[in-house]
């Protein structure tokens, strides 16, 4: 009894093996949010990376060369692949291991961390002598390594080591 369709089992095995595969990012195009991934010794074309999008936010998390990823390829065709997950590795370990903390550690040493158990939200810029700036309406708060500035409209409070400056049309001091 003959078959109308010959089944290529080697092709089916190859496609099944390509449906979900671990790889490493080999090239990045940040302008297009695309990467090339090395999968089993071969380089893919440009693939999109996962977006962090919620109802009220969009996040930009640029990927890097050497980062391990999982690629899903519908029908087992890597040309249609999409990165479904980024992974930690020995070269890129997790920045924190506390299950109550959400943390982002930046390359310059800056740490942005929220600890739900302690109810503490911390932005640590000491490692890079960085500056934190908060802008709301006409108000601006600047925390720099050598000063703190508070500005609302034309009024300013400047605090430096051993010096406080208040520049305002009127200053009220209550006992």
GROMACS .gro file of C-alpha atoms in nm:
model
  175
    1UNK     CA    1   0.000   0.000   0.000
    2UNK     CA    2   0.154   0.330  -0.111
    3UNK     CA    3   0.144   0.668   0.059
    4UNK     CA    4   0.062   0.989  -0.120
    5UNK     CA    5   0.303   1.181   0.105
    6UNK     CA    6   0.651   1.068   0.198
    7UNK     CA    7   0.740   1.159   0.556
    8UNK     CA    8   1.089   1.299   0.597
    9UNK     CA    9   1.163   1.189   0.955
   10UNK     CA   10   1.503   1.359   0.956
   11UNK     CA   11   1.335   1.693   0.876
   12UNK     CA   12   1.073   1.634   1.147
   13UNK     CA   13   1.346   1.560   1.405
   14UNK     CA   14   1.541   1.869   1.298
   15UNK     CA   15   1.232   2.091   1.325
   16UNK     CA   16   1.134   1.944   1.663
   17UNK     CA   17   1.489   2.005   1.791
   18UNK     CA   18   1.473   2.368   1.676
   19UNK     CA   19   1.139   2.451   1.839
   20UNK     CA   20   1.304   2.552   2.168
   21UNK     CA   21   1.677   2.597   2.184
   22UNK     CA   22   1.933   2.767   2.410
   23UNK     CA   23   2.174   3.008   2.247
   24UNK     CA   24   2.397   3.308   2.303
   25UNK     CA   25   2.351   3.659   2.168
   26UNK     CA   26   2.618   3.725   1.902
   27UNK     CA   27   2.514   4.072   1.775
   28UNK     CA   28   2.275   4.347   1.890
   29UNK     CA   29   2.088   4.619   1.697
   30UNK     CA   30   1.952   4.845   1.971
   31UNK     CA   31   1.776   5.081   1.728
   32UNK     CA   32   1.556   4.797   1.600
   33UNK     CA   33   1.547   4.592   1.926
   34UNK     CA   34   1.682   4.289   1.738
   35UNK     CA   35   1.961   4.039   1.803
   36UNK     CA   36   2.145   3.764   1.619
   37UNK     CA   37   2.182   3.447   1.824
   38UNK     CA   38   2.432   3.163   1.795
   39UNK     CA   39   2.228   2.839   1.809
   40UNK     CA   40   2.411   2.506   1.787
   41UNK     CA   41   2.707   2.668   1.612
   42UNK     CA   42   2.495   2.860   1.358
   43UNK     CA   43   2.401   3.226   1.353
   44UNK     CA   44   2.034   3.323   1.322
   45UNK     CA   45   1.904   3.621   1.129
   46UNK     CA   46   1.784   3.926   1.323
   47UNK     CA   47   1.532   3.818   1.588
   48UNK     CA   48   1.311   4.039   1.808
   49UNK     CA   49   1.369   4.032   2.181
   50UNK     CA   50   1.092   4.018   2.443
   51UNK     CA   51   0.934   4.348   2.537
   52UNK     CA   52   0.837   4.436   2.891
   53UNK     CA   53   0.501   4.601   2.835
   54UNK     CA   54   0.219   4.636   3.082
   55UNK     CA   55  -0.102   4.832   3.089
   56UNK     CA   56   0.071   5.133   3.245
   57UNK     CA   57   0.436   5.101   3.142
   58UNK     CA   58   0.691   5.010   2.876
   59UNK     CA   59   1.044   4.917   2.986
   60UNK     CA   60   1.367   4.938   2.789
   61UNK     CA   61   1.607   4.661   2.882
   62UNK     CA   62   1.886   4.653   2.622
   63UNK     CA   63   2.038   4.310   2.568
   64UNK     CA   64   2.411   4.241   2.534
   65UNK     CA   65   2.647   4.025   2.333
   66UNK     CA   66   2.727   3.704   2.522
   67UNK     CA   67   2.395   3.689   2.706
   68UNK     CA   68   2.238   3.341   2.716
   69UNK     CA   69   1.881   3.321   2.579
   70UNK     CA   70   1.609   3.069   2.497
   71UNK     CA   71   1.474   3.091   2.143
   72UNK     CA   72   1.136   2.948   2.042
   73UNK     CA   73   1.091   2.879   1.672
   74UNK     CA   74   0.737   2.808   1.552
   75UNK     CA   75   0.736   2.503   1.320
   76UNK     CA   76   1.101   2.454   1.410
   77UNK     CA   77   1.222   2.722   1.167
   78UNK     CA   78   1.487   2.946   1.335
   79UNK     CA   79   1.412   3.219   1.077
   80UNK     CA   80   1.082   3.269   1.262
   81UNK     CA   81   1.244   3.246   1.604
   82UNK     CA   82   1.176   3.475   1.896
   83UNK     CA   83   1.364   3.513   2.221
   84UNK     CA   84   1.131   3.397   2.494
   85UNK     CA   85   1.366   3.426   2.790
   86UNK     CA   86   1.704   3.563   2.889
   87UNK     CA   87   1.912   3.352   3.128
   88UNK     CA   88   2.176   3.401   3.397
   89UNK     CA   89   2.519   3.246   3.348
   90UNK     CA   90   2.855   3.228   3.527
   91UNK     CA   91   2.958   3.545   3.341
   92UNK     CA   92   2.623   3.718   3.409
   93UNK     CA   93   2.504   3.588   3.751
   94UNK     CA   94   2.190   3.711   3.933
   95UNK     CA   95   2.257   4.049   4.099
   96UNK     CA   96   2.063   3.959   4.415
   97UNK     CA   97   1.934   3.639   4.577
   98UNK     CA   98   1.699   3.776   4.845
   99UNK     CA   99   1.346   3.649   4.767
  100UNK     CA  100   1.193   3.965   4.918
  101UNK     CA  101   1.396   4.203   4.702
  102UNK     CA  102   1.347   4.330   4.348
  103UNK     CA  103   1.679   4.471   4.232
  104UNK     CA  104   1.851   4.620   3.930
  105UNK     CA  105   2.231   4.644   3.942
  106UNK     CA  106   2.390   4.864   3.676
  107UNK     CA  107   2.740   4.823   3.530
  108UNK     CA  108   2.869   5.142   3.700
  109UNK     CA  109   2.777   5.010   4.047
  110UNK     CA  110   2.442   5.187   4.082
  111UNK     CA  111   2.182   4.973   4.261
  112UNK     CA  112   1.804   5.024   4.249
  113UNK     CA  113   1.640   4.791   4.500
  114UNK     CA  114   1.303   4.750   4.668
  115UNK     CA  115   1.278   4.517   4.968
  116UNK     CA  116   0.915   4.430   5.038
  117UNK     CA  117   0.990   4.282   5.382
  118UNK     CA  118   1.160   4.599   5.506
  119UNK     CA  119   0.939   4.831   5.294
  120UNK     CA  120   1.256   5.005   5.180
  121UNK     CA  121   1.308   5.152   4.835
  122UNK     CA  122   1.676   5.233   4.782
  123UNK     CA  123   1.868   5.401   4.504
  124UNK     CA  124   2.239   5.367   4.579
  125UNK     CA  125   2.466   5.586   4.365
  126UNK     CA  126   2.773   5.582   4.592
  127UNK     CA  127   2.980   5.351   4.372
  128UNK     CA  128   2.969   5.590   4.077
  129UNK     CA  129   2.934   5.927   4.259
  130UNK     CA  130   2.611   5.963   4.064
  131UNK     CA  131   2.332   6.217   4.089
  132UNK     CA  132   1.964   6.151   4.160
  133UNK     CA  133   1.710   6.396   4.023
  134UNK     CA  134   1.337   6.397   4.097
  135UNK     CA  135   1.115   6.626   3.888
  136UNK     CA  136   0.750   6.697   3.970
  137UNK     CA  137   0.559   6.992   3.828
  138UNK     CA  138   0.770   7.299   3.911
  139UNK     CA  139   0.963   7.119   4.186
  140UNK     CA  140   1.305   6.959   4.144
  141UNK     CA  141   1.512   6.770   4.400
  142UNK     CA  142   1.875   6.701   4.319
  143UNK     CA  143   2.092   6.479   4.536
  144UNK     CA  144   2.455   6.490   4.424
  145UNK     CA  145   2.774   6.364   4.592
  146UNK     CA  146   2.854   6.713   4.724
  147UNK     CA  147   2.515   6.885   4.765
  148UNK     CA  148   2.138   6.866   4.789
  149UNK     CA  149   1.927   7.119   4.599
  150UNK     CA  150   1.555   7.174   4.639
  151UNK     CA  151   1.388   7.401   4.383
  152UNK     CA  152   1.026   7.510   4.350
  153UNK     CA  153   0.971   7.784   4.092
  154UNK     CA  154   1.226   8.054   4.174
  155UNK     CA  155   1.285   7.939   4.536
  156UNK     CA  156   1.598   7.737   4.615
  157UNK     CA  157   1.741   7.558   4.917
  158UNK     CA  158   2.101   7.445   4.870
  159UNK     CA  159   2.273   7.227   5.131
  160UNK     CA  160   2.649   7.171   5.108
  161UNK     CA  161   2.906   7.064   5.367
  162UNK     CA  162   2.899   7.336   5.632
  163UNK     CA  163   2.672   7.566   5.428
  164UNK     CA  164   2.297   7.610   5.376
  165UNK     CA  165   2.164   7.865   5.129
  166UNK     CA  166   1.801   7.967   5.110
  167UNK     CA  167   1.703   8.187   4.816
  168UNK     CA  168   1.336   8.287   4.831
  169UNK     CA  169   1.119   8.597   4.836
  170UNK     CA  170   1.012   8.513   5.191
  171UNK     CA  171   1.136   8.269   5.459
  172UNK     CA  172   0.916   8.180   5.756
  173UNK     CA  173   1.077   8.012   6.058
  174UNK     CA  174   0.840   7.871   6.320
  175UNK     CA  175   0.967   7.817   6.676
   0.00000   0.00000   0.00000
